[in-house]
Short mmCIF file of C-alpha atoms in Angstrom, two decimals:
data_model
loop_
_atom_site.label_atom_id
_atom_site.label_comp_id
_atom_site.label_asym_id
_atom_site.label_seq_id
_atom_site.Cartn_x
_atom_site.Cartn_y
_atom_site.Cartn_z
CA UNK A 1 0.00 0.00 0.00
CA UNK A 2 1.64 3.63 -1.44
CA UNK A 3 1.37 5.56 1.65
CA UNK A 4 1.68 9.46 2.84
CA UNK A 5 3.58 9.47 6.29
CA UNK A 6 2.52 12.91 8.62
CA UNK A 7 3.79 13.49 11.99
CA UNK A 8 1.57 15.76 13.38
CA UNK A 9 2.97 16.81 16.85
CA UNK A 10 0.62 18.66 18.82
CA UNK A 11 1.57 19.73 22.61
CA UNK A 12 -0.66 17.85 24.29
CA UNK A 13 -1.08 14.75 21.60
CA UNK A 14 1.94 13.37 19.52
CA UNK A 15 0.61 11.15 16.43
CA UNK A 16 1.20 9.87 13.12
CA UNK A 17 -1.37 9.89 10.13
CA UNK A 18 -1.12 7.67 7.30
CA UNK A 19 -2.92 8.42 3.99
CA UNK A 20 -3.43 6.47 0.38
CA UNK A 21 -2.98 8.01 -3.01
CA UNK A 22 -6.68 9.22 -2.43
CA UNK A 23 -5.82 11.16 0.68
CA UNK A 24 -8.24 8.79 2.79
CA UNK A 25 -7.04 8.31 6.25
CA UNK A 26 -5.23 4.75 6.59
CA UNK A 27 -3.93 4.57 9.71
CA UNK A 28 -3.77 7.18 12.80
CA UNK A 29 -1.83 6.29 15.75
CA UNK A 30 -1.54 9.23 18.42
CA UNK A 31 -0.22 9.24 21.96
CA UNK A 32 0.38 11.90 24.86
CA UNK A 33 4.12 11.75 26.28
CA UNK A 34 4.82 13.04 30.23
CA UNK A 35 5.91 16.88 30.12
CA UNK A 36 9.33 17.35 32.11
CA UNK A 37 10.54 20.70 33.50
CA UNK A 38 13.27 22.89 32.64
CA UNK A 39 16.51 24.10 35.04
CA UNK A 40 13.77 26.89 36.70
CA UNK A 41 11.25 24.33 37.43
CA UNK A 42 9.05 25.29 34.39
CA UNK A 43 6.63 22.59 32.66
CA UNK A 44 7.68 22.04 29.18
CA UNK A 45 8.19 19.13 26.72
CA UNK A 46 10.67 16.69 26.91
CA UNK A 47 12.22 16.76 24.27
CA UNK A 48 14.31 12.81 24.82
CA UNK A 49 11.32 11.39 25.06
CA UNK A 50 9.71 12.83 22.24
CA UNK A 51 13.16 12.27 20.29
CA UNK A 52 12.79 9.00 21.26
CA UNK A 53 9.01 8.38 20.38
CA UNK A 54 9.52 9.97 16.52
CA UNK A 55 12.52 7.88 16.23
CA UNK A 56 10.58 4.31 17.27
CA UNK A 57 7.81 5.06 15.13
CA UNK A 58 10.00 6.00 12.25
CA UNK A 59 11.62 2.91 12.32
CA UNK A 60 8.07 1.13 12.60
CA UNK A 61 6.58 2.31 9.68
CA UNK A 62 9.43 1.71 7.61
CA UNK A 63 9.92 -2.00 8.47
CA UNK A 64 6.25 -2.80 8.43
CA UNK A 65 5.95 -4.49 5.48
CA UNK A 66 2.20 -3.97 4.68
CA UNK A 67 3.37 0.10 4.11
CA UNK A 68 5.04 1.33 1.51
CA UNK A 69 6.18 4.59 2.51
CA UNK A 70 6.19 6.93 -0.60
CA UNK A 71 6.14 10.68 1.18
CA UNK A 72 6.20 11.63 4.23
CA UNK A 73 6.34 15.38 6.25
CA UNK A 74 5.68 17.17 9.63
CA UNK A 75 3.39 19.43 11.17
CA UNK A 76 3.97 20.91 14.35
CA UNK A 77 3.03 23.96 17.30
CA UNK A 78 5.33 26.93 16.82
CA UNK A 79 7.25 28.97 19.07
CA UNK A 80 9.36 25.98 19.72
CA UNK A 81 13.10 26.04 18.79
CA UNK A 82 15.70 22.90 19.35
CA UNK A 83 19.70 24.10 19.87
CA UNK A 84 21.52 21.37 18.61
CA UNK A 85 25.14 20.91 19.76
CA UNK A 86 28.23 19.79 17.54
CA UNK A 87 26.88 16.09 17.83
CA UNK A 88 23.78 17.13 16.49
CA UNK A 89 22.16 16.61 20.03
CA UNK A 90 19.73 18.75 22.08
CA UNK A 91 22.15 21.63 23.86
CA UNK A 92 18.77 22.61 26.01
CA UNK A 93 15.52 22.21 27.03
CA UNK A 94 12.74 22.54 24.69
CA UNK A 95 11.98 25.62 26.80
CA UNK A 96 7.80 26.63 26.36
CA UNK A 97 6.71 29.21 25.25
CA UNK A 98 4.89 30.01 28.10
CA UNK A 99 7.86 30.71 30.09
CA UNK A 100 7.96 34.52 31.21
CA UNK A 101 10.21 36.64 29.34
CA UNK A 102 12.49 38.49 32.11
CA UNK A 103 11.38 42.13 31.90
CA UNK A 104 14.87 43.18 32.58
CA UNK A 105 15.74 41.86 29.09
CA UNK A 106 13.01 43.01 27.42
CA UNK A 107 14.24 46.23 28.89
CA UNK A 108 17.89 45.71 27.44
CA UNK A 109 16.13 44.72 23.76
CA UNK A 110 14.06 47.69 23.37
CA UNK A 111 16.85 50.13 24.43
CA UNK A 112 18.75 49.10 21.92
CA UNK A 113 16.87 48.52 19.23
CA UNK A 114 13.74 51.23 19.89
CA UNK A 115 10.29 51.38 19.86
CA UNK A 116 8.06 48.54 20.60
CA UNK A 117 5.64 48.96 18.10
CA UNK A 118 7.56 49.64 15.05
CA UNK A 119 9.32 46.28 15.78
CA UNK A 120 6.05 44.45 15.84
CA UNK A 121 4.66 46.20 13.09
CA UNK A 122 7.69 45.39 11.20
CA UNK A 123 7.90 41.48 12.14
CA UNK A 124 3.91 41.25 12.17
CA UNK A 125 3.45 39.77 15.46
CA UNK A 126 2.85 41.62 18.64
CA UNK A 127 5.48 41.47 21.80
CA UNK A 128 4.90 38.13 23.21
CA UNK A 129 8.12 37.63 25.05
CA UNK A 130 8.72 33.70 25.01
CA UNK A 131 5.63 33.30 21.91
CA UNK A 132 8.20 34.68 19.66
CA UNK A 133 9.90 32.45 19.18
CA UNK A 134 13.44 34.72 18.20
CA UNK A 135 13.12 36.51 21.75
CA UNK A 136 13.97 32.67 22.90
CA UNK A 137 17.30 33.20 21.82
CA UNK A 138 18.20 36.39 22.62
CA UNK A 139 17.13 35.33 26.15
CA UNK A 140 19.47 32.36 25.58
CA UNK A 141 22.72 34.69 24.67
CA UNK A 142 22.16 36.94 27.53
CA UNK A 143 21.60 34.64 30.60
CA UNK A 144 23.31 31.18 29.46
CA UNK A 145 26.27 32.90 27.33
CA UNK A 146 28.54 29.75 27.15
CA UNK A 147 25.70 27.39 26.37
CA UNK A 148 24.02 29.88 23.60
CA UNK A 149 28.25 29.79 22.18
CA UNK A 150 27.56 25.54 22.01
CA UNK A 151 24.76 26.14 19.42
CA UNK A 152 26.23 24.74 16.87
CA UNK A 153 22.50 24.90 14.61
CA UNK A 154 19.02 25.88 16.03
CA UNK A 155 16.04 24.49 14.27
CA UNK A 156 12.36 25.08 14.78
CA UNK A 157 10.02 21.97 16.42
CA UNK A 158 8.82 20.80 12.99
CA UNK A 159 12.25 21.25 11.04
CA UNK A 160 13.45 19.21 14.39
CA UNK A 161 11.26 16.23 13.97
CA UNK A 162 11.90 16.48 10.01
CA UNK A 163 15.89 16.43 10.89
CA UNK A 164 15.20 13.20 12.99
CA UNK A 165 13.12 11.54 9.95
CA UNK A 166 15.53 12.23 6.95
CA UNK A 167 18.73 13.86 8.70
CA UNK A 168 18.14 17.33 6.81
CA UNK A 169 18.16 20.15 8.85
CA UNK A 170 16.41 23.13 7.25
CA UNK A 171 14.33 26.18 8.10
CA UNK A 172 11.14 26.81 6.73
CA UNK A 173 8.72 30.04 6.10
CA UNK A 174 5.77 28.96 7.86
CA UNK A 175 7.66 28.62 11.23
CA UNK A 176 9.72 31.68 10.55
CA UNK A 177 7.19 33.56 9.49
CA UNK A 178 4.81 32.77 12.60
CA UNK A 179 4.75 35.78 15.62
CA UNK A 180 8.30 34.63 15.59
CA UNK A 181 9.21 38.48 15.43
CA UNK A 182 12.72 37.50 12.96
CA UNK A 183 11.20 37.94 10.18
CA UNK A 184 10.37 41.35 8.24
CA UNK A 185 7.90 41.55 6.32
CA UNK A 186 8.86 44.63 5.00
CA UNK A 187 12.53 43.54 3.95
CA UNK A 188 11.12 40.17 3.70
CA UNK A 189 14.28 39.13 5.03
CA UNK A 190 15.71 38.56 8.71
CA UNK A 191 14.60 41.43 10.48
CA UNK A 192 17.83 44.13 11.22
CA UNK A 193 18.07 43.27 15.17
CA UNK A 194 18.62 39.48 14.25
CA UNK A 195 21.08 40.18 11.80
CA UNK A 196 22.72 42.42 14.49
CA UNK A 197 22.72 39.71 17.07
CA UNK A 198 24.40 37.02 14.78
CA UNK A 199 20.89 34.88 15.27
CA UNK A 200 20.39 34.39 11.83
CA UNK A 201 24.22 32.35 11.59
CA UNK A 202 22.23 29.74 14.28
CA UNK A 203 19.69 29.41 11.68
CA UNK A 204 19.60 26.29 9.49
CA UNK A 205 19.06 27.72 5.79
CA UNK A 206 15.70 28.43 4.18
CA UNK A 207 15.16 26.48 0.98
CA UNK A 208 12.38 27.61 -1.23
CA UNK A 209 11.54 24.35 -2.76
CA UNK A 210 8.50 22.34 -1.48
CA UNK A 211 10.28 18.58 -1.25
CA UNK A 212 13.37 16.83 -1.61
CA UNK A 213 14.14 12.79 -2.37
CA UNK A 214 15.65 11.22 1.29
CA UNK A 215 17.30 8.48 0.94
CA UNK A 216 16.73 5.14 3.15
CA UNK A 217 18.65 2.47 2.20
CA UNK A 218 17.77 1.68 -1.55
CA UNK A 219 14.89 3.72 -1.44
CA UNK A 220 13.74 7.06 -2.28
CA UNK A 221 11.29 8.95 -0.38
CA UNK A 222 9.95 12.45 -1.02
CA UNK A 223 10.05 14.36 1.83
CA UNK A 224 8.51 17.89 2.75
CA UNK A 225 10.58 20.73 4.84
CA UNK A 226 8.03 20.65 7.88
CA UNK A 227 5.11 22.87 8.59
CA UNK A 228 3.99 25.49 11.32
CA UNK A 229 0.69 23.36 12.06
CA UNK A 230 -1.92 26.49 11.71
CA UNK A 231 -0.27 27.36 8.43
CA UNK A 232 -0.33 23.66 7.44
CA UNK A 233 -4.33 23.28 8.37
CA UNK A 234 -4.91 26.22 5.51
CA UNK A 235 -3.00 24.41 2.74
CA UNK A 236 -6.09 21.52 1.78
CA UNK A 237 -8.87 24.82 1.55
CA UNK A 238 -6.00 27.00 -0.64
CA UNK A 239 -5.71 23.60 -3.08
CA UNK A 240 -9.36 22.83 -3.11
CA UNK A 241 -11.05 26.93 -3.43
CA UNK A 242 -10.13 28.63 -6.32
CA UNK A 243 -11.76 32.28 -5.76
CA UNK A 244 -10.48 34.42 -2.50
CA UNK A 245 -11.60 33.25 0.78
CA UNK A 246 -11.13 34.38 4.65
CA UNK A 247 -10.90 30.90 6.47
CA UNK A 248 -12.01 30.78 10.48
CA UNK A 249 -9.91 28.28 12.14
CA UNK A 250 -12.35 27.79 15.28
CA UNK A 251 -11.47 25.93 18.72
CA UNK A 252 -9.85 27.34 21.87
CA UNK A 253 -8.56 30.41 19.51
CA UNK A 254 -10.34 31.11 16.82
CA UNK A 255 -7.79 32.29 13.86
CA UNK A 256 -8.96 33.79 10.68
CA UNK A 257 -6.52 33.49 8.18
CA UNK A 258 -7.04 36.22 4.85
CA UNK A 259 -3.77 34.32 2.27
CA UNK A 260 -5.08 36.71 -0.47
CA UNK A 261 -3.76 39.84 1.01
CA UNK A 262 -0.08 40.62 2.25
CA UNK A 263 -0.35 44.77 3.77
CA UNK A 264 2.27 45.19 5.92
CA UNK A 265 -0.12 45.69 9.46
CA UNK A 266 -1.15 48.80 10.86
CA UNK A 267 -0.89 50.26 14.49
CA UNK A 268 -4.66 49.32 15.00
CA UNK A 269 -4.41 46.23 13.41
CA UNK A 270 -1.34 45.24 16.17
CA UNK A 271 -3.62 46.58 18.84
CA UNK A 272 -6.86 44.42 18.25
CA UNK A 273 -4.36 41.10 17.94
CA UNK A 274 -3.71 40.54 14.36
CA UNK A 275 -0.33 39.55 13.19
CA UNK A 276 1.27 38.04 9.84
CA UNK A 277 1.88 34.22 9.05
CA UNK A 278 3.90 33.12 5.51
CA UNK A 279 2.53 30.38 3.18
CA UNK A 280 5.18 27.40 2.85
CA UNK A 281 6.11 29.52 0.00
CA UNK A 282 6.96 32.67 1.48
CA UNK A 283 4.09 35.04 0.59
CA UNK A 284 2.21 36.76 3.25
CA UNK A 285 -0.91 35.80 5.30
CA UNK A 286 -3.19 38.44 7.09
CA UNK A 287 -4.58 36.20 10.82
CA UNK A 288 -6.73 37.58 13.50
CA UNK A 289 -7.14 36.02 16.79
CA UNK A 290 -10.22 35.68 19.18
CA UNK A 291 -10.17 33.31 22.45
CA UNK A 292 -13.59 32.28 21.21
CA UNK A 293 -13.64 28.43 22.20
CA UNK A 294 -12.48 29.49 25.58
CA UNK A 295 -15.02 32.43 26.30
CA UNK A 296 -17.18 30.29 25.47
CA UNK A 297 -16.87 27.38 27.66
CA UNK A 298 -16.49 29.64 30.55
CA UNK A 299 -19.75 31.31 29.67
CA UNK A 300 -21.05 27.61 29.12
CA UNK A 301 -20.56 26.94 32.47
CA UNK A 302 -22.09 30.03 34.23
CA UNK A 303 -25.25 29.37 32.24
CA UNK A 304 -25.36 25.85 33.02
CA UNK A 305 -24.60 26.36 36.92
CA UNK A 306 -27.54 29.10 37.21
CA UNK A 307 -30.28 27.09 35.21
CA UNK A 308 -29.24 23.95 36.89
CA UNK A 309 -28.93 22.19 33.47
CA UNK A 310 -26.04 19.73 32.44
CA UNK A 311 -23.14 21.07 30.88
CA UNK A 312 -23.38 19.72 27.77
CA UNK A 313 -26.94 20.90 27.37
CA UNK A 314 -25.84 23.41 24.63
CA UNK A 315 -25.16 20.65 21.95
CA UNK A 316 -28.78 19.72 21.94
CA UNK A 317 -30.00 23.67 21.41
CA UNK A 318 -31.65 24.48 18.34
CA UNK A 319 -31.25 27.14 16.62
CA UNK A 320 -34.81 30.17 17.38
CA UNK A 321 -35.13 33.30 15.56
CA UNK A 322 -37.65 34.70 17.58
CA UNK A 323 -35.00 34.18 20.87
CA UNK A 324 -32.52 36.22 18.61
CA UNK A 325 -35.39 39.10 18.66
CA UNK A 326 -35.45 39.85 21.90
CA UNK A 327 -34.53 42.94 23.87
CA UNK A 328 -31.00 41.67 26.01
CA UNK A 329 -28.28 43.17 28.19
CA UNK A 330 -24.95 43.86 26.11
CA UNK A 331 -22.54 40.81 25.98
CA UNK A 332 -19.22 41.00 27.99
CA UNK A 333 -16.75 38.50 27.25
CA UNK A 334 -14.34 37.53 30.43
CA UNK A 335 -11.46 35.87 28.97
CA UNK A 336 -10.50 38.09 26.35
CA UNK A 337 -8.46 41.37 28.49
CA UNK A 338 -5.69 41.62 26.37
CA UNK A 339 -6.66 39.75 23.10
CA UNK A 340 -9.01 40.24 20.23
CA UNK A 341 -10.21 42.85 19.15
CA UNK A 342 -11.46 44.55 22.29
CA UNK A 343 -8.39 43.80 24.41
CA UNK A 344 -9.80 46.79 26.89
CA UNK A 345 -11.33 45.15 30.49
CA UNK A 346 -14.59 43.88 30.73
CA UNK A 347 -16.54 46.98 32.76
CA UNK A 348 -18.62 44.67 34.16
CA UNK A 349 -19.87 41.26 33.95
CA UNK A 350 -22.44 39.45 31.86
CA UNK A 351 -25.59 39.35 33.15
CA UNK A 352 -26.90 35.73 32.57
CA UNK A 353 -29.53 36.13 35.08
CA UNK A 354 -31.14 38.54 32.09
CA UNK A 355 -32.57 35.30 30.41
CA UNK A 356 -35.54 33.21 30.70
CA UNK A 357 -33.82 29.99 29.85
CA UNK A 358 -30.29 28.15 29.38
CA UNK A 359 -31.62 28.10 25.61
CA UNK A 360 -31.77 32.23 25.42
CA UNK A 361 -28.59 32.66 26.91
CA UNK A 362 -27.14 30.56 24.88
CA UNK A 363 -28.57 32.01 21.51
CA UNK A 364 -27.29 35.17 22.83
CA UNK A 365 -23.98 34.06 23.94
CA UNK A 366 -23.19 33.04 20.55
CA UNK A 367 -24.26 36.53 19.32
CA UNK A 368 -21.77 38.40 21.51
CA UNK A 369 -18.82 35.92 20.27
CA UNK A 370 -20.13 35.79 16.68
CA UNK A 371 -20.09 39.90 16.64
CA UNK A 372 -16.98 39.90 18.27
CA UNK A 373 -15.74 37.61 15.42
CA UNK A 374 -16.80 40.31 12.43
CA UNK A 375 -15.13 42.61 13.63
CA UNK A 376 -12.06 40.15 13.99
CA UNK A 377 -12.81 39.44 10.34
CA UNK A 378 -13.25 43.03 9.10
CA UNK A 379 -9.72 43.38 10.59
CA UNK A 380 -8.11 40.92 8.00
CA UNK A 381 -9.97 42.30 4.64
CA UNK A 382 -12.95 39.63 4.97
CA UNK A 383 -15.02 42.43 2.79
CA UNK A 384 -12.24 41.87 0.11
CA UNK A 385 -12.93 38.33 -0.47
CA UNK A 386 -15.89 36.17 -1.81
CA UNK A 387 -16.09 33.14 0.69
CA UNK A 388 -16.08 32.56 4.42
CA UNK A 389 -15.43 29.07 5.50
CA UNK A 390 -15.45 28.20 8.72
CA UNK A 391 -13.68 25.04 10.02
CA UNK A 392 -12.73 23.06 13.59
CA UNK A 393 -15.42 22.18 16.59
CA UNK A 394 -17.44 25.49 15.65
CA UNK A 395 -18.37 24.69 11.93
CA UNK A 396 -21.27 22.05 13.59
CA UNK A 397 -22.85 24.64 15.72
CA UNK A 398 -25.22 25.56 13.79
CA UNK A 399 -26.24 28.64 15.59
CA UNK A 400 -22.92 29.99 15.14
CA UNK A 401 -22.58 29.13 11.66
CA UNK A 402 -25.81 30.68 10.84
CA UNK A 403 -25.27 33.83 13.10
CA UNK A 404 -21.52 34.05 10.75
CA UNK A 405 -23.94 33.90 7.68
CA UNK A 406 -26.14 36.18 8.97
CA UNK A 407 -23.39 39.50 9.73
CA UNK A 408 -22.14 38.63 5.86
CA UNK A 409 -25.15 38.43 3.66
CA UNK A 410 -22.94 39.17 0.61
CA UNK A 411 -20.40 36.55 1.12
CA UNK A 412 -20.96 32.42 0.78
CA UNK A 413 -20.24 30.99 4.24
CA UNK A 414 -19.39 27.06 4.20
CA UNK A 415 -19.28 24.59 6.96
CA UNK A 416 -16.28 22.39 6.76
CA UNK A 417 -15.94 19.10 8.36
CA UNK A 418 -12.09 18.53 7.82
CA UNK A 419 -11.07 17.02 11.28
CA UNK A 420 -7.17 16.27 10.27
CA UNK A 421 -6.56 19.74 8.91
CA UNK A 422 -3.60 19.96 9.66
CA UNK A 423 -2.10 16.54 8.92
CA UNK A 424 -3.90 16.74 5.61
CA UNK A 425 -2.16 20.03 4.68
CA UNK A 426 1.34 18.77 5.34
CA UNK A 427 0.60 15.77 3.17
CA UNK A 428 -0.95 17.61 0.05
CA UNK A 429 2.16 20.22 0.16
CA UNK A 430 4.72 17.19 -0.36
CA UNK A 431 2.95 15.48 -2.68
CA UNK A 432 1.09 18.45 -4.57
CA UNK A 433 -1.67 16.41 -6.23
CA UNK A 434 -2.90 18.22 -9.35
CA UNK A 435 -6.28 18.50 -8.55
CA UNK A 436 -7.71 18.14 -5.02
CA UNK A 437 -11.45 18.93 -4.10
CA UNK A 438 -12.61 18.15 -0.83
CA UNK A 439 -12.99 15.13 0.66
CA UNK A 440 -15.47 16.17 3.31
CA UNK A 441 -19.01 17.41 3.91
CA UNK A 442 -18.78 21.32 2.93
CA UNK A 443 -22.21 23.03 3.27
CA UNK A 444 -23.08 26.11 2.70
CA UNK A 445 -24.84 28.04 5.35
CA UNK A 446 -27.84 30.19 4.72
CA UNK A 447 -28.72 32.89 7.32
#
């Protein structure tokens, strides 16, 4: 069996997918691994074992003799970066990026290489210390000196995993080009403080092709370059749709990725949490952020606590018009200080008590996030495009699919069901099929 081998390495699940010339799924084998802690005592991955776990697998699929590996590539979370030693071994921790970025040194940066926001606007990604990912190792230089002078090559997670496949150690746009704040978008180049720093030298090279042939043994197999995994999960809906779309990546964040515009960002853009991403082949992607999936299971749970329902009762609601019409308080979100669009405080909170049922508050819960999300949209050009599709745990709600239809009566709004995004994308950019429609139920919503 001719077979498509994707490691998709998420940070809480680590798995392989396996798909035929068709792009069905064949075999998907995933697994969570014990996070370790770094020298401070912060939880992060750990990085033998999950060395160690791509490395047995690996060998598994390529002596199983029912498989006949053909292609094979990587997905995986951003913000991540391995420091390989002259041995080609791990110098470090795989430090997270949820490690606090010493304000000292943040301090140190700025003075030296100015103002805040023209940096951001310049690498299209706000400040977000340890999230970009090239703060990492200016943090390394300045408080482990002799260990930053070991780096013999730093990689990014997926290039990582792709070095311990096929021994090639590359860099790739996606993961440069993701809130990693190295990359300009203006020079489209390094940006001038990395260059400064020497960072870029630590930097495998970036090749522009899409694949090369790895050799095992006898046999050639094509391999990709690895793949930031939200730039990965756009790839199968930029093969398949052929006029300009705004995609909505929904789940804990929801991401809206516009690939058909690259404007440098402005000041209020920055502000309201948008930020730049770059297509595996370097042109520029417009995303907007929104803590949707997590606003709303906190406002889930209020609603379900006060009408004394379960908390699942939401899956079963239906969508109601006539609750839609009714005359109710002003939604304010409670997870979202600091991100989205309104990053201002809350003034005060929402008043759930204002309904007569769980099924009302609900209905209006979604209204809040969904007009929340527009403007998010508006934000990254949706009104220049044709086609809204909306994929992830949010495209079967149909409330909030019909709510998104409803604030864009002049665009088509489609419901995907695509549930291996991600590993899909990394497979399709290997092995670039010539024509690829979707696989999957994609409706379109009416309002």
């Amino acid at each position: 069996m001719k077979l498509t081998a994707v490691f998709d390495i998420g940070r809480t699940n680590k798995k392989y997918v396996l798909f035929d010339e068709k792009y069905q799924i064949v075999e998907e084998f995933s697994e969570s691994l014990l996070e370790t802690t770094d020298e401070d005592g912060f939880p992060t991955e750990d990085i033998e074992l999950l060395t160690n776990w791509v490395k047995s697998r690996w060998t598994d699929l390529l002596n199983n003799p029912e498989y006949d590996i053909k292609a094979v590539n990587v997905a995986a979370y951003g913000a991540s970066l391995v420091h390989l030693d002259a041995s080609h071994k791990p110098l470090t921790p795989l430090y997270s990026y949820l490690k606090p970025f010493p304000e000292a040194l943040l301090n140190q940066f700025y003075s030296t290489y100015g103002d805040p926001t023209r940096i951001s606007l310049q690498t299209g990604s706000p400040a977000m210390g340890m999230l970009n990912s090239g703060m990492q190792l200016y943090w390394l230089k300045y408080t482990q000196p002799e260990i930053y002078k070991q780096i013999a090559m730093t990689l990014h997670l997926p290039q990582y995993i792709l070095y311990l496949l096929t021994g090639r150690k590359v860099s790739d746009y996606t993961s440069l080009g993701c809130h990693t704040a190295l990359w300009s978008f203006e020079m489209w180049d390094y940006h001038e403080w990395v260059k400064a720093e020497g960072i870029h030298k630590k930097l495998a090279p970036v090749l522009a092709s899409s694949s090369f042939i790895y050799r095992n043994g006898d046999k050639g197999i094509q391999s990709g370059f690895g793949l930031h995994d939200s730039s990965a999960a756009l790839i199968p809906y930029r093969m398949a749709v052929k006029k300009p779309f705004v995609l909505l990546s929904t789940g804990t964040w929801c991401i809206n990725f516009n690939s058909f515009t690259s404007k440098p960002l402005t000041s209020y853009q920055l502000e309201r949490d948008c930020m730049n991403y770059l297509t595996p082949e370097g042109s520029g992607v417009t995303a907007s952020r929104l803590f949707l999936g997590r606003e709303h299971d906190y406002q889930v749970t209020r609603i379900a606590e006060y009408f004394r329902v379960a908390p699942d009762f939401y899956k079963s609601v239906k969508f109601d018009d006539e609750i839609l019409k009714a005359d109710t308080p002003k939604f304010y979100p409670a997870c979202m200080t600091g991100n989205g669009p309104f990053p201002e405080p809350s003034p005060m909170e929402w008043q759930v008590s204002a309904f007569a049922s769980a099924d009302a508050a609900y209905h209006h819960l979604l209204k809040g996030l969904t007009d929340m999300l527009s403007v998010s949209l508006e934000l990254v050009g949706v009104n220049d495009v044709q086609a809204i599709y909306i994929d992830g745990g949010f495209a079967r709600n149909e409330i909030f699919t019909r709510l998104i239809a409803r604030n864009f009566p002049n665009h088509t709004v489609h419901a995907t069901d695509l549930p291996y995004a991600t590993s899909l994308g990394a497979a399709l950019h290997v092995t670039r099929p010539q024509n690829f429609e979707f696989l999957n139920d994609n409706r379109e919503i009416k309002a």
